[in-house]
Amino acid sequence: MECSRSDKYSFQYNSELNAKFEYNKNFLSKNEIDKLTCYLDSLTLFNVYDSTQNIVRKQLWIKNENDVFCKEWKKQYERWTPHKFSPILFELMTRIESYTNSKFNSCLINYYRDGNDFVRMHQDTSASFGLFPTIANISLGSTRDIIFESIIPNKTKSLGKENKNGPRFSQNLGNGSLFIMRDAANHIFKHGINKCASSKSRYSLTFRNHN
């Protein structure tokens, strides 16, 4: 099931656990999209590999403080070396903080070269972001679907097709859009970006408060 209903909407999933989602299709103007994309194109990004050493996307971790991404990891990867905020990213983060009434201190830039690049199903680590983080995502470029799958099927009502891992649904992320996960959303759902047939690229900017 795809959850797009209008250009801007929010919905709550499961009143008991209070998982909230919000989508704003036109958060950025065309001028803002062009300016931000031009800046992102100028960056040097790190490769992200799968278990067979194929590149699955590129990324850059942004945080002013020189903190490791996850203190529980036995190995610290070069791609998680923090880089300082530029004025354009800090301004964008401040705007999103005001819009969401949340506090952020980090940004993960992911670059998908085409539809073959992806992110596996996962939950953002509570060791780095807490148990109920607010996660705000800006999308630039090709529209891609973010997939959600509940990890506790016995405590939720389905938004879509049931499967062995729980209810599953998707949301398309358009150029210049803002998508927000709040409260228990990351706690009860895995999320990921699957491969698709697109030949176009996409940037994803994910803002979170890093512990």
Coordinates of C-alpha atoms in Angstrom, one line a residue:
M1 CA 0.0 0.0 0.0
E2 CA 1.3 3.4 -0.9
C3 CA 0.4 6.1 1.6
S4 CA 0.5 9.3 -0.5
R5 CA -2.8 11.1 -0.1
S6 CA -2.0 14.7 -1.0
D7 CA 0.8 17.2 -1.2
K8 CA 1.0 17.5 2.5
Y9 CA -0.4 15.2 5.2
S10 CA 0.3 13.4 8.4
F11 CA -1.0 10.2 9.9
Q12 CA -0.6 8.1 13.1
Y13 CA -0.1 4.4 13.1
N14 CA -1.1 2.4 16.1
S15 CA -2.5 4.6 18.9
E16 CA -1.0 2.3 21.6
L17 CA 2.6 2.9 20.5
N18 CA 2.0 6.3 18.8
A19 CA 4.1 6.0 15.6
K20 CA 3.7 9.2 13.6
F21 CA 4.6 10.0 10.0
E22 CA 4.3 13.3 8.0
Y23 CA 4.9 14.1 4.4
N24 CA 5.3 17.5 2.7
K25 CA 5.7 17.1 -1.0
N26 CA 6.8 20.7 -1.8
F27 CA 8.9 21.6 1.2
L28 CA 11.6 23.1 -1.0
S29 CA 11.2 25.5 -3.9
K30 CA 12.7 24.8 -7.3
N31 CA 15.4 27.4 -6.7
E32 CA 16.2 25.8 -3.3
I33 CA 16.3 22.4 -5.0
D34 CA 18.7 23.6 -7.7
K35 CA 21.0 25.4 -5.3
L36 CA 21.2 22.5 -2.8
T37 CA 21.8 19.9 -5.6
C38 CA 24.6 22.0 -7.1
Y39 CA 26.2 22.1 -3.6
L40 CA 25.8 18.4 -3.1
D41 CA 27.3 17.7 -6.5
S42 CA 30.5 19.4 -5.4
L43 CA 31.1 17.1 -2.4
T44 CA 33.4 14.1 -2.2
L45 CA 31.4 11.2 -1.0
F46 CA 32.4 7.8 0.5
N47 CA 31.5 4.5 -1.2
V48 CA 29.2 2.1 0.7
Y49 CA 29.7 -1.5 -0.1
D50 CA 27.7 -4.7 0.3
S51 CA 29.1 -8.0 1.5
T52 CA 30.5 -8.8 -2.0
Q53 CA 32.2 -5.4 -2.2
N54 CA 29.8 -4.0 -4.8
I55 CA 29.0 -0.2 -4.3
V56 CA 25.4 0.1 -3.3
R57 CA 25.4 4.0 -2.8
K58 CA 27.6 6.8 -1.6
Q59 CA 27.4 8.8 1.6
L60 CA 28.8 11.6 3.8
W61 CA 28.2 12.0 7.5
I62 CA 27.8 15.5 8.8
K63 CA 28.3 16.6 12.5
N64 CA 30.3 19.4 13.9
E65 CA 31.5 17.4 16.9
N66 CA 34.1 14.8 16.2
D67 CA 32.0 11.8 17.5
V68 CA 32.0 8.3 16.3
F69 CA 28.8 7.2 14.7
C70 CA 28.1 4.3 17.0
K71 CA 30.1 3.7 20.2
E72 CA 29.0 0.0 20.2
W73 CA 30.6 -0.8 16.9
K74 CA 33.9 -2.8 17.3
K75 CA 35.1 -1.3 14.0
Q76 CA 34.8 2.4 13.0
Y77 CA 34.5 2.9 9.2
E78 CA 36.0 5.8 7.3
R79 CA 32.7 6.7 5.7
W80 CA 31.4 7.5 9.2
T81 CA 34.1 10.1 9.9
P82 CA 32.2 13.3 10.8
H83 CA 32.5 16.4 8.5
K84 CA 31.4 19.9 9.7
F85 CA 28.2 21.5 8.6
S86 CA 28.4 24.0 5.7
P87 CA 26.3 27.1 5.9
I88 CA 23.7 25.8 3.4
L89 CA 23.2 22.5 5.3
F90 CA 23.1 24.3 8.7
E91 CA 20.5 26.7 7.4
L92 CA 18.4 23.8 6.0
M93 CA 18.7 22.0 9.3
T94 CA 17.6 25.1 11.3
R95 CA 14.5 25.5 9.0
I96 CA 13.6 21.8 9.5
E97 CA 14.0 22.1 13.3
S98 CA 11.5 25.0 13.3
Y99 CA 9.1 23.1 11.1
T100 CA 9.2 19.9 13.2
N101 CA 9.7 21.6 16.6
S102 CA 12.7 19.2 17.1
K103 CA 16.4 19.5 17.7
F104 CA 18.9 18.0 15.3
N105 CA 22.7 18.0 15.2
S106 CA 23.6 15.6 12.4
C107 CA 22.9 15.0 8.7
L108 CA 23.6 11.8 6.7
I109 CA 23.9 12.4 3.0
N110 CA 23.1 9.4 0.8
Y111 CA 23.6 9.5 -3.0
Y112 CA 21.8 6.9 -5.2
R113 CA 23.5 6.9 -8.6
D114 CA 20.4 5.2 -10.2
G115 CA 17.8 2.6 -9.3
N116 CA 20.3 -0.1 -8.7
D117 CA 21.5 1.7 -5.5
F118 CA 19.6 0.9 -2.3
V119 CA 19.5 0.7 1.5
R120 CA 18.6 -2.6 3.1
M121 CA 15.7 -2.8 5.6
H122 CA 16.9 -1.6 9.0
Q123 CA 16.1 0.5 12.1
D124 CA 18.2 3.5 13.0
T125 CA 20.3 2.4 15.9
S126 CA 19.0 3.4 19.3
A127 CA 22.6 3.5 20.6
S128 CA 23.2 6.6 18.4
F129 CA 19.8 8.2 18.2
G130 CA 17.8 7.0 21.2
L131 CA 14.7 4.7 21.4
F132 CA 12.1 7.1 19.9
P133 CA 14.0 9.5 17.5
T134 CA 12.5 12.1 15.2
I135 CA 13.9 11.5 11.8
A136 CA 13.5 14.1 9.0
N137 CA 14.4 13.3 5.4
I138 CA 14.9 15.7 2.4
S139 CA 14.8 14.1 -1.0
L140 CA 16.3 15.5 -4.2
G141 CA 16.2 14.1 -7.7
S142 CA 14.5 10.9 -8.7
T143 CA 11.4 9.8 -6.8
R144 CA 12.1 6.6 -4.8
D145 CA 9.8 4.6 -2.5
I146 CA 10.7 4.1 1.2
I147 CA 9.4 0.7 2.4
F148 CA 8.1 0.1 6.0
E149 CA 7.7 -3.2 7.6
S150 CA 6.4 -3.7 11.2
I151 CA 8.5 -5.9 13.5
I152 CA 5.6 -6.4 15.9
P153 CA 2.7 -7.7 13.8
N154 CA 0.6 -8.9 16.8
K155 CA 0.3 -5.3 18.2
T156 CA -0.5 -3.4 15.0
K157 CA -3.3 -3.1 12.5
S158 CA -2.3 -3.5 8.9
L159 CA -2.0 -0.6 6.5
G160 CA -1.4 -3.0 3.7
K161 CA -0.6 -6.6 2.9
E162 CA 0.2 -8.8 5.8
N163 CA 3.4 -10.9 5.7
K164 CA 5.4 -13.1 8.1
N165 CA 7.2 -10.0 9.4
G166 CA 4.2 -7.8 10.0
P167 CA 2.3 -5.1 8.2
R168 CA 4.1 -3.4 5.3
F169 CA 3.5 -0.1 3.4
S170 CA 5.4 2.4 1.3
Q171 CA 5.7 6.1 0.7
N172 CA 7.1 7.8 -2.4
L173 CA 9.7 10.5 -1.8
G174 CA 9.6 13.1 -4.4
N175 CA 12.0 15.8 -5.5
G176 CA 12.1 18.6 -2.8
S177 CA 10.0 16.7 -0.3
L178 CA 10.3 16.4 3.4
F179 CA 9.3 13.1 5.2
I180 CA 9.2 12.8 9.0
M181 CA 9.1 9.8 11.3
R182 CA 8.3 10.5 14.9
D183 CA 7.8 8.9 18.3
A184 CA 7.6 5.1 18.0
A185 CA 7.9 5.0 14.2
N186 CA 11.5 3.8 14.1
H187 CA 10.9 1.5 17.2
I188 CA 8.2 -0.6 15.5
F189 CA 9.1 -0.3 11.9
K190 CA 12.1 -1.3 9.8
H191 CA 12.6 0.9 6.7
G192 CA 14.6 0.7 3.5
I193 CA 14.9 1.8 -0.1
N194 CA 14.6 -1.0 -2.6
K195 CA 16.1 -1.2 -6.1
C196 CA 14.0 0.1 -8.9
A197 CA 14.1 0.6 -12.7
S198 CA 15.1 4.3 -12.5
S199 CA 18.1 5.5 -14.5
K200 CA 18.2 8.8 -12.6
S201 CA 20.1 9.8 -9.4
R202 CA 18.8 10.9 -6.0
Y203 CA 20.2 12.6 -2.9
S204 CA 18.8 11.8 0.5
L205 CA 19.5 14.1 3.5
T206 CA 18.5 12.6 6.8
F207 CA 18.6 14.9 9.9
R208 CA 18.6 13.4 13.4
N209 CA 19.8 14.2 16.9
H210 CA 22.9 12.1 17.4
N211 CA 23.8 11.1 21.0

